[in-house]
Amino acid sequence: MKRWGLGFLSIVMAAGIATGCSSNDDVVSNEASNNNQSGSSGDVVNLTVWHPESSREMTAAYSEIFEEFNEMHKGEIEVSYEFIPRGNQYAYEDQVSAAASSSSLPDLLSLDGPNVANYADSGIIQPIDGLVDNIDDFVDSVIVQGTFGDELYAIGPTESTVALFYNVEMLEEAGITPPTSLEDAWTWDEFYEAAKTLTDRENGIYGVNWTLDYGEWIIYFSGPTVWSNSGGFIAEDGSTTEGIMNSPETIEALEFLQKFAEEGLVNLQPTPTEFEDGNAAMMLMGSWQWENLKEYPDTEWGITYYPRSPKGEQVSPSGDWTWGMSTNTEHQEEAALLLNFLTNEENGLKLALASGKPAARKSAFDNMTEWNELPLRVLKDQVIETSHPRPRTTSYPVLSARYGEAVQNIFLGADVKEELDRVASEVERDIERQSR
């Protein structure tokens, strides 16, 4: 076991996040889940599983999958599963950290993709090389996300991305034709000019919508702007962030996004349904949003590609919740059996449909025919062709939290270089602390 305490729990505390772990009363679970440790009852192997509470559809899909697994292995394996509420953005991670301190981790646990490096280095999850069936069927970004060092530590059933949603009627009225192929993706200038043209402040309409939810979203949605401009956040080997987080390319990328806030092209205090209600002409949002838009039949919408810097290629974010096997499990064989069941083609497809996200297995797309046509083809193209993982570093919790704070300040008018210098300095201290 490595430095789990410093490697994750204290980092979250340092980021200013409330760390009170959820009590047992806060955990949604199936009736068979009576504790957090695996064990056996007679000849039955008991496996425990944790996943953060999500949408009703995803909870139902996962519950169905777990119950089907239990029925298939009745008398041999019994899965007890818990859906843990996220009272704040990091409540689930807090509970994982607390369980690591008491060696009471579940056999399998869900984790956000960029946390793989930290969890692996901290001894929370173990390598799963050779345990995953048909590994070549997964899209590359899922393998990259789950790899730390030279070993695979996590694998998931779905992927995600961020694209530019748009109001069809508004763009047609403005004479704007959004790109329909990856090769024609808008440059920054084209995106900016479209947002400027579509902004109608007199009638309360903004050119584009993006949210500023504290937590992982900020680096997820803004990362491609940085990477497309040949900027970055940290060295490939995780050794330093100085000169990368605050490089001229990264500064320029954030100054480009800041311009939208300064010129009133984006609303920094949007309502949750600003785009759906017709108060924003475009929206940078996650791939899951198309399912939510079905509830607004009066809003005709489309999807185009994430805008790219003129200096670089088109880039889109990648990464989703994935599954890892804890170092506490005493039932690796049975846990691997469940892991493969969760991520097989059939269940990957079921979870993709429940979440509205792209599938992680390429073969699953064969049964997702609407993803071959616009508008969902845009999301598929990005997952397969332009996906870029978030930084893989054990200092990721500090990097993500501090960068999120900096971007919020930048959108409110703070100096970009000063904010990024501060983030680089704080992440650098964490890197140095971990190397001691």
Short mmCIF file of C-alpha atoms in Angstrom, two decimals:
data_model
loop_
_atom_site.label_atom_id
_atom_site.label_comp_id
_atom_site.label_asym_id
_atom_site.label_seq_id
_atom_site.Cartn_x
_atom_site.Cartn_y
_atom_site.Cartn_z
CA MET A 1 0.00 0.00 0.00
CA LYS A 2 1.37 3.39 -0.99
CA ARG A 3 0.60 6.89 0.22
CA TRP A 4 -3.18 6.80 -0.21
CA GLY A 5 -3.68 9.42 2.51
CA LEU A 6 -1.43 12.05 0.95
CA GLY A 7 -2.13 10.86 -2.55
CA PHE A 8 -5.85 11.54 -2.49
CA LEU A 9 -7.65 12.36 0.74
CA SER A 10 -5.39 15.19 1.86
CA ILE A 11 -5.28 16.55 -1.69
CA VAL A 12 -9.04 16.91 -1.75
CA MET A 13 -8.91 18.57 1.65
CA ALA A 14 -6.20 20.94 0.42
CA ALA A 15 -8.40 21.86 -2.50
CA GLY A 16 -10.90 23.29 -0.04
CA ILE A 17 -13.51 20.60 -0.56
CA ALA A 18 -15.64 19.43 2.36
CA THR A 19 -14.41 15.95 3.21
CA GLY A 20 -17.09 14.60 5.50
CA CYS A 21 -17.78 11.06 4.31
CA SER A 22 -21.29 9.90 3.65
CA SER A 23 -22.73 7.93 6.50
CA ASN A 24 -24.37 4.56 5.97
CA ASP A 25 -27.71 6.35 5.99
CA ASP A 26 -26.64 8.24 2.88
CA VAL A 27 -26.00 5.14 0.81
CA VAL A 28 -28.56 3.72 -1.61
CA SER A 29 -28.06 -0.03 -1.83
CA ASN A 30 -29.69 -3.32 -2.64
CA GLU A 31 -31.01 -5.35 0.26
CA ALA A 32 -28.09 -7.76 0.19
CA SER A 33 -25.58 -4.98 0.93
CA ASN A 34 -24.92 -5.07 4.65
CA ASN A 35 -21.29 -3.99 4.84
CA ASN A 36 -18.40 -2.63 2.81
CA GLN A 37 -16.17 -5.70 2.82
CA SER A 38 -16.31 -8.77 0.66
CA GLY A 39 -16.66 -12.15 2.23
CA SER A 40 -18.35 -15.49 1.80
CA SER A 41 -21.45 -17.16 3.11
CA GLY A 42 -21.06 -20.90 2.90
CA ASP A 43 -19.93 -21.59 -0.64
CA VAL A 44 -21.25 -18.28 -1.95
CA VAL A 45 -18.70 -15.56 -2.74
CA ASN A 46 -20.00 -12.14 -1.76
CA LEU A 47 -18.80 -9.23 -3.90
CA THR A 48 -19.36 -5.60 -2.98
CA VAL A 49 -19.60 -2.85 -5.60
CA TRP A 50 -19.71 0.95 -5.35
CA HIS A 51 -20.94 3.43 -7.92
CA PRO A 52 -21.85 7.10 -7.45
CA GLU A 53 -25.54 7.87 -7.64
CA SER A 54 -26.45 9.11 -11.12
CA SER A 55 -29.56 9.39 -13.27
CA ARG A 56 -32.63 7.27 -12.67
CA GLU A 57 -32.03 5.55 -16.00
CA MET A 58 -28.42 4.64 -15.20
CA THR A 59 -29.28 3.45 -11.70
CA ALA A 60 -32.03 1.23 -13.12
CA ALA A 61 -29.73 -0.13 -15.85
CA TYR A 62 -26.94 -0.98 -13.43
CA SER A 63 -29.38 -2.53 -10.95
CA GLU A 64 -30.77 -4.72 -13.72
CA ILE A 65 -27.27 -5.79 -14.75
CA PHE A 66 -26.25 -6.66 -11.20
CA GLU A 67 -29.44 -8.62 -10.59
CA GLU A 68 -29.01 -10.49 -13.85
CA PHE A 69 -25.44 -11.40 -12.83
CA ASN A 70 -26.70 -12.63 -9.46
CA GLU A 71 -29.32 -14.79 -11.16
CA MET A 72 -26.74 -16.24 -13.56
CA HIS A 73 -24.43 -17.14 -10.67
CA LYS A 74 -27.02 -18.01 -8.04
CA GLY A 75 -25.53 -20.14 -5.28
CA GLU A 76 -21.99 -19.21 -6.36
CA ILE A 77 -21.60 -15.41 -6.37
CA GLU A 78 -23.76 -12.70 -4.81
CA VAL A 79 -23.18 -9.04 -5.71
CA SER A 80 -24.11 -6.36 -3.18
CA TYR A 81 -24.18 -2.97 -4.86
CA GLU A 82 -24.39 0.56 -3.52
CA PHE A 83 -25.19 3.83 -5.29
CA ILE A 84 -23.56 6.52 -3.17
CA PRO A 85 -25.01 10.07 -3.32
CA ARG A 86 -22.64 12.88 -4.18
CA GLY A 87 -23.63 15.55 -1.67
CA ASN A 88 -20.84 17.72 -3.05
CA GLN A 89 -18.70 17.26 -6.12
CA TYR A 90 -16.23 15.02 -4.27
CA ALA A 91 -18.41 13.23 -1.69
CA TYR A 92 -18.02 9.89 -3.44
CA GLU A 93 -14.24 10.27 -3.65
CA ASP A 94 -14.19 11.17 0.05
CA GLN A 95 -15.89 7.89 0.88
CA VAL A 96 -13.41 5.93 -1.23
CA SER A 97 -10.53 7.62 0.60
CA ALA A 98 -12.05 6.84 3.99
CA ALA A 99 -12.51 3.19 2.99
CA ALA A 100 -8.89 3.02 1.84
CA SER A 101 -7.76 4.19 5.28
CA SER A 102 -9.65 1.35 6.98
CA SER A 103 -8.99 -1.34 4.34
CA SER A 104 -12.73 -1.60 3.71
CA LEU A 105 -12.84 -0.90 -0.01
CA PRO A 106 -15.39 -2.80 -2.11
CA ASP A 107 -14.25 -5.47 -4.54
CA LEU A 108 -15.10 -3.31 -7.56
CA LEU A 109 -15.46 0.45 -7.53
CA SER A 110 -16.40 3.00 -10.12
CA LEU A 111 -14.03 5.94 -10.51
CA ASP A 112 -13.82 8.98 -12.72
CA GLY A 113 -11.31 8.45 -15.52
CA PRO A 114 -8.73 11.09 -14.55
CA ASN A 115 -8.48 9.61 -11.04
CA VAL A 116 -7.02 6.34 -12.33
CA ALA A 117 -3.40 7.47 -11.89
CA ASN A 118 -3.98 8.68 -8.34
CA TYR A 119 -5.91 5.57 -7.31
CA ALA A 120 -3.32 3.28 -8.88
CA ASP A 121 -0.35 5.06 -7.32
CA SER A 122 -2.14 5.18 -3.96
CA GLY A 123 -2.74 1.44 -3.90
CA ILE A 124 -6.53 1.73 -4.07
CA ILE A 125 -6.89 -0.26 -7.30
CA GLN A 126 -4.77 -3.03 -8.78
CA PRO A 127 -3.65 -3.86 -12.34
CA ILE A 128 -6.14 -5.80 -14.46
CA ASP A 129 -3.87 -6.66 -17.39
CA GLY A 130 -4.91 -9.99 -18.86
CA LEU A 131 -8.25 -10.00 -17.05
CA VAL A 132 -10.33 -8.06 -19.60
CA ASP A 133 -12.01 -9.95 -22.44
CA ASN A 134 -11.62 -8.80 -26.05
CA ILE A 135 -9.57 -5.78 -25.08
CA ASP A 136 -8.98 -4.73 -28.71
CA ASP A 137 -12.70 -3.99 -29.09
CA PHE A 138 -12.49 -0.92 -26.82
CA VAL A 139 -11.93 2.51 -28.36
CA ASP A 140 -8.38 3.73 -27.81
CA SER A 141 -9.32 6.55 -25.46
CA VAL A 142 -10.80 4.11 -22.94
CA ILE A 143 -7.56 2.12 -22.81
CA VAL A 144 -5.45 5.28 -22.51
CA GLN A 145 -7.69 6.55 -19.71
CA GLY A 146 -7.37 3.30 -17.74
CA THR A 147 -3.61 2.94 -18.07
CA PHE A 148 -1.06 4.07 -15.50
CA GLY A 149 2.60 3.45 -16.18
CA ASP A 150 2.59 0.46 -18.47
CA GLU A 151 -0.34 -1.34 -16.86
CA LEU A 152 -4.10 -1.30 -17.30
CA TYR A 153 -5.94 -0.48 -14.07
CA ALA A 154 -9.49 0.36 -15.15
CA ILE A 155 -11.99 -0.22 -17.95
CA GLY A 156 -15.45 1.20 -18.54
CA PRO A 157 -18.57 0.49 -20.62
CA THR A 158 -19.12 4.03 -21.98
CA GLU A 159 -17.22 7.07 -23.21
CA SER A 160 -18.11 10.76 -23.36
CA THR A 161 -17.18 13.94 -25.16
CA VAL A 162 -18.16 17.61 -25.41
CA ALA A 163 -19.54 19.09 -28.63
CA LEU A 164 -21.28 22.25 -29.79
CA PHE A 165 -25.07 21.97 -29.73
CA TYR A 166 -27.00 24.61 -31.66
CA ASN A 167 -30.52 25.92 -32.18
CA VAL A 168 -31.33 25.11 -35.81
CA GLU A 169 -33.86 27.92 -36.29
CA MET A 170 -31.62 30.60 -34.81
CA LEU A 171 -28.65 29.67 -36.97
CA GLU A 172 -30.78 29.48 -40.11
CA GLU A 173 -32.25 32.93 -39.43
CA ALA A 174 -28.72 34.30 -38.99
CA GLY A 175 -27.52 32.66 -42.21
CA ILE A 176 -25.00 30.50 -40.35
CA THR A 177 -24.30 26.96 -41.58
CA PRO A 178 -22.53 24.80 -38.98
CA PRO A 179 -19.96 22.19 -40.12
CA THR A 180 -21.19 18.67 -40.84
CA SER A 181 -17.80 16.97 -41.20
CA LEU A 182 -14.78 16.73 -38.95
CA GLU A 183 -12.52 18.24 -41.60
CA ASP A 184 -14.63 21.41 -41.67
CA ALA A 185 -14.84 21.97 -37.91
CA TRP A 186 -15.03 25.65 -37.04
CA THR A 187 -11.85 27.47 -36.10
CA TRP A 188 -11.85 29.71 -33.05
CA ASP A 189 -12.47 32.76 -35.20
CA GLU A 190 -15.44 31.16 -36.93
CA PHE A 191 -16.92 30.06 -33.61
CA TYR A 192 -16.39 33.53 -32.11
CA GLU A 193 -17.98 35.29 -35.08
CA ALA A 194 -20.98 32.95 -34.96
CA ALA A 195 -21.46 33.59 -31.24
CA LYS A 196 -21.13 37.32 -31.77
CA THR A 197 -23.68 37.32 -34.59
CA LEU A 198 -26.15 35.22 -32.61
CA THR A 199 -25.96 37.27 -29.41
CA ASP A 200 -29.01 39.50 -28.97
CA ARG A 201 -28.75 41.04 -25.54
CA GLU A 202 -31.83 43.23 -26.02
CA ASN A 203 -33.92 40.06 -26.20
CA GLY A 204 -31.88 38.20 -23.60
CA ILE A 205 -30.25 35.79 -26.05
CA TYR A 206 -26.60 34.77 -25.67
CA GLY A 207 -24.47 33.41 -28.47
CA VAL A 208 -23.33 30.38 -26.51
CA ASN A 209 -24.00 28.67 -23.20
CA TRP A 210 -21.49 26.92 -20.99
CA THR A 211 -21.80 26.16 -17.32
CA LEU A 212 -19.31 26.95 -14.60
CA ASP A 213 -20.14 24.11 -12.24
CA TYR A 214 -17.35 23.75 -9.71
CA GLY A 215 -15.49 20.49 -9.99
CA GLU A 216 -14.39 18.33 -12.88
CA TRP A 217 -16.51 19.96 -15.57
CA ILE A 218 -14.31 23.04 -16.09
CA ILE A 219 -11.15 21.21 -17.13
CA TYR A 220 -13.24 18.72 -19.08
CA PHE A 221 -15.04 21.25 -21.26
CA SER A 222 -12.15 23.72 -21.68
CA GLY A 223 -9.28 21.25 -22.07
CA PRO A 224 -9.66 20.84 -25.86
CA THR A 225 -9.28 24.60 -26.35
CA VAL A 226 -5.89 24.35 -24.63
CA TRP A 227 -4.71 21.19 -26.40
CA SER A 228 -5.86 22.36 -29.82
CA ASN A 229 -3.62 25.41 -29.38
CA SER A 230 -0.62 23.17 -28.54
CA GLY A 231 -0.92 24.11 -24.88
CA GLY A 232 -1.13 21.76 -21.94
CA PHE A 233 -1.39 21.29 -18.19
CA ILE A 234 1.50 19.06 -17.12
CA ALA A 235 4.47 17.20 -18.60
CA GLU A 236 3.76 13.77 -20.09
CA ASP A 237 5.75 12.10 -17.32
CA GLY A 238 4.04 14.19 -14.63
CA SER A 239 7.34 15.70 -13.53
CA THR A 240 6.43 19.38 -13.83
CA THR A 241 3.69 21.82 -14.73
CA GLU A 242 5.82 24.99 -14.86
CA GLY A 243 6.11 26.28 -18.41
CA ILE A 244 3.20 24.10 -19.51
CA MET A 245 0.20 25.18 -17.46
CA ASN A 246 1.39 28.77 -17.85
CA SER A 247 2.86 28.48 -21.35
CA PRO A 248 2.06 31.16 -23.97
CA GLU A 249 -0.13 28.61 -25.79
CA THR A 250 -2.21 27.79 -22.70
CA ILE A 251 -2.50 31.47 -21.78
CA GLU A 252 -3.67 32.29 -25.32
CA ALA A 253 -6.31 29.55 -25.19
CA LEU A 254 -7.78 30.85 -21.93
CA GLU A 255 -7.66 34.42 -23.19
CA PHE A 256 -9.74 33.28 -26.15
CA LEU A 257 -12.41 31.82 -23.87
CA GLN A 258 -12.23 34.86 -21.58
CA LYS A 259 -13.18 37.05 -24.53
CA PHE A 260 -16.64 35.44 -24.64
CA ALA A 261 -17.25 36.44 -21.03
CA GLU A 262 -15.82 39.93 -21.42
CA GLU A 263 -17.97 40.68 -24.47
CA GLY A 264 -21.17 39.22 -23.04
CA LEU A 265 -21.41 36.39 -25.57
CA VAL A 266 -21.87 33.87 -22.75
CA ASN A 267 -23.96 34.19 -19.61
CA LEU A 268 -21.92 33.44 -16.50
CA GLN A 269 -25.09 32.92 -14.46
CA PRO A 270 -27.28 30.92 -16.84
CA THR A 271 -30.46 29.14 -15.89
CA PRO A 272 -30.19 25.33 -16.04
CA THR A 273 -32.27 25.29 -19.25
CA GLU A 274 -31.01 28.45 -20.94
CA PHE A 275 -30.36 26.71 -24.26
CA GLU A 276 -33.50 24.60 -24.13
CA ASP A 277 -35.63 27.70 -23.48
CA GLY A 278 -34.19 29.51 -26.50
CA ASN A 279 -32.10 31.98 -24.51
CA ALA A 280 -28.80 30.77 -25.95
CA ALA A 281 -28.21 29.92 -29.60
CA MET A 282 -25.42 27.41 -29.00
CA MET A 283 -24.19 25.30 -26.09
CA LEU A 284 -20.89 23.58 -25.33
CA MET A 285 -22.12 20.52 -23.49
CA GLY A 286 -21.47 16.86 -22.87
CA SER A 287 -22.50 14.09 -25.21
CA TRP A 288 -25.22 12.97 -22.81
CA GLN A 289 -27.19 16.20 -23.35
CA TRP A 290 -28.99 15.00 -26.48
CA GLU A 291 -31.11 12.66 -24.38
CA ASN A 292 -32.21 15.56 -22.15
CA LEU A 293 -33.14 17.62 -25.19
CA LYS A 294 -35.82 15.09 -26.11
CA GLU A 295 -37.89 16.64 -23.33
CA TYR A 296 -38.00 19.90 -25.32
CA PRO A 297 -39.73 18.98 -28.59
CA ASP A 298 -40.29 22.64 -29.49
CA THR A 299 -36.54 23.26 -29.66
CA GLU A 300 -35.03 21.96 -32.90
CA TRP A 301 -31.36 21.30 -32.26
CA GLY A 302 -28.27 20.00 -34.00
CA ILE A 303 -24.69 19.15 -33.04
CA THR A 304 -21.43 20.24 -34.60
CA TYR A 305 -17.80 19.66 -33.69
CA TYR A 306 -15.79 21.21 -30.88
CA PRO A 307 -14.08 24.34 -32.34
CA ARG A 308 -10.34 24.12 -33.00
CA SER A 309 -7.46 26.54 -32.79
CA PRO A 310 -6.04 27.65 -36.15
CA LYS A 311 -2.67 26.48 -34.77
CA GLY A 312 -3.62 22.87 -34.24
CA GLU A 313 -5.86 19.94 -35.06
CA GLN A 314 -9.40 19.39 -33.90
CA VAL A 315 -9.43 17.95 -30.37
CA SER A 316 -12.28 16.75 -28.17
CA PRO A 317 -12.34 15.71 -24.53
CA SER A 318 -12.67 12.10 -23.51
CA GLY A 319 -13.07 10.16 -20.33
CA ASP A 320 -15.93 8.72 -18.36
CA TRP A 321 -16.61 6.77 -15.20
CA THR A 322 -14.77 3.49 -15.33
CA TRP A 323 -14.36 0.37 -13.19
CA GLY A 324 -11.38 -0.71 -11.12
CA MET A 325 -10.65 -3.73 -8.92
CA SER A 326 -9.65 -2.75 -5.41
CA THR A 327 -6.53 -4.00 -3.69
CA ASN A 328 -8.74 -5.18 -0.81
CA THR A 329 -10.53 -7.85 -2.81
CA GLU A 330 -9.92 -11.47 -1.86
CA HIS A 331 -11.85 -12.69 -4.91
CA GLN A 332 -9.97 -11.56 -7.98
CA GLU A 333 -11.36 -14.29 -10.24
CA GLU A 334 -14.99 -13.56 -9.35
CA ALA A 335 -14.41 -9.78 -9.45
CA ALA A 336 -12.92 -10.13 -12.95
CA LEU A 337 -15.96 -12.14 -14.00
CA LEU A 338 -18.23 -9.31 -12.88
CA LEU A 339 -15.98 -6.67 -14.45
CA ASN A 340 -16.23 -8.37 -17.83
CA PHE A 341 -19.98 -8.75 -17.47
CA LEU A 342 -20.36 -5.04 -16.77
CA THR A 343 -18.33 -4.09 -19.83
CA ASN A 344 -19.37 -6.71 -22.38
CA GLU A 345 -20.98 -5.60 -25.63
CA GLU A 346 -24.56 -6.20 -24.52
CA ASN A 347 -24.30 -4.38 -21.21
CA GLY A 348 -22.10 -1.67 -22.67
CA LEU A 349 -24.87 -1.01 -25.17
CA LYS A 350 -27.51 -1.04 -22.42
CA LEU A 351 -25.57 1.50 -20.35
CA ALA A 352 -24.81 3.66 -23.39
CA LEU A 353 -28.49 3.84 -24.24
CA ALA A 354 -29.42 4.57 -20.62
CA SER A 355 -26.90 7.39 -20.31
CA GLY A 356 -27.07 8.80 -23.83
CA LYS A 357 -23.30 8.43 -24.06
CA PRO A 358 -21.20 6.77 -26.75
CA ALA A 359 -20.32 3.14 -26.18
CA ALA A 360 -16.78 2.15 -25.18
CA ARG A 361 -16.76 -0.98 -27.34
CA LYS A 362 -16.54 -0.40 -31.07
CA SER A 363 -18.76 -3.41 -31.72
CA ALA A 364 -21.58 -1.84 -29.73
CA PHE A 365 -21.90 0.89 -32.35
CA ASP A 366 -23.12 -1.78 -34.79
CA ASN A 367 -26.36 -1.77 -32.82
CA MET A 368 -26.48 2.01 -32.41
CA THR A 369 -27.47 2.87 -35.97
CA GLU A 370 -28.61 6.44 -35.25
CA TRP A 371 -25.02 7.25 -34.27
CA ASN A 372 -24.04 6.82 -37.94
CA GLU A 373 -26.16 9.81 -38.97
CA LEU A 374 -26.24 13.45 -37.95
CA PRO A 375 -26.45 14.77 -35.33
CA LEU A 376 -25.10 11.87 -33.22
CA ARG A 377 -22.44 11.03 -35.81
CA VAL A 378 -20.56 14.10 -34.57
CA LEU A 379 -20.23 12.53 -31.12
CA LYS A 380 -19.14 9.19 -32.56
CA ASP A 381 -16.56 10.88 -34.80
CA GLN A 382 -15.06 12.72 -31.86
CA VAL A 383 -14.85 9.61 -29.64
CA ILE A 384 -13.12 7.59 -32.35
CA GLU A 385 -11.06 10.24 -34.15
CA THR A 386 -10.22 13.22 -31.93
CA SER A 387 -10.53 12.18 -28.28
CA HIS A 388 -7.90 13.45 -25.85
CA PRO A 389 -7.60 12.26 -22.22
CA ARG A 390 -7.28 14.59 -19.30
CA PRO A 391 -3.84 14.71 -17.64
CA ARG A 392 -2.75 11.39 -16.20
CA THR A 393 -0.96 12.37 -13.02
CA THR A 394 -1.09 11.48 -9.34
CA SER A 395 -1.46 15.23 -8.69
CA TYR A 396 -4.63 15.39 -10.74
CA PRO A 397 -7.02 16.18 -7.84
CA VAL A 398 -5.02 19.33 -7.03
CA LEU A 399 -4.54 20.25 -10.68
CA SER A 400 -8.23 19.91 -11.54
CA ALA A 401 -9.51 21.77 -8.48
CA ARG A 402 -7.04 24.65 -8.71
CA TYR A 403 -7.45 25.01 -12.46
CA GLY A 404 -11.22 25.09 -12.04
CA GLU A 405 -10.94 27.91 -9.54
CA ALA A 406 -8.57 29.80 -11.85
CA VAL A 407 -10.87 29.54 -14.84
CA GLN A 408 -13.78 30.82 -12.82
CA ASN A 409 -11.67 33.82 -11.84
CA ILE A 410 -10.54 34.31 -15.43
CA PHE A 411 -14.11 34.44 -16.69
CA LEU A 412 -14.80 37.07 -14.03
CA GLY A 413 -11.97 39.22 -15.36
CA ALA A 414 -8.82 38.03 -13.58
CA ASP A 415 -5.46 38.19 -15.36
CA VAL A 416 -4.97 34.90 -17.20
CA LYS A 417 -1.21 34.63 -16.72
CA GLU A 418 -1.37 35.44 -13.03
CA GLU A 419 -4.04 32.80 -12.45
CA LEU A 420 -2.21 30.11 -14.40
CA ASP A 421 1.11 30.97 -12.72
CA ARG A 422 -0.58 30.44 -9.37
CA VAL A 423 -2.02 27.07 -10.43
CA ALA A 424 1.34 25.95 -11.80
CA SER A 425 3.06 26.88 -8.56
CA GLU A 426 0.55 25.03 -6.38
CA VAL A 427 0.58 21.88 -8.51
CA GLU A 428 4.38 22.01 -8.59
CA ARG A 429 4.45 21.96 -4.78
CA ASP A 430 2.20 18.93 -4.76
CA ILE A 431 4.42 17.13 -7.26
CA GLU A 432 7.45 17.86 -5.08
CA ARG A 433 5.65 16.69 -1.95
CA GLN A 434 4.68 13.41 -3.55
CA SER A 435 8.22 12.76 -4.75
CA ARG A 436 9.62 12.99 -1.22
#
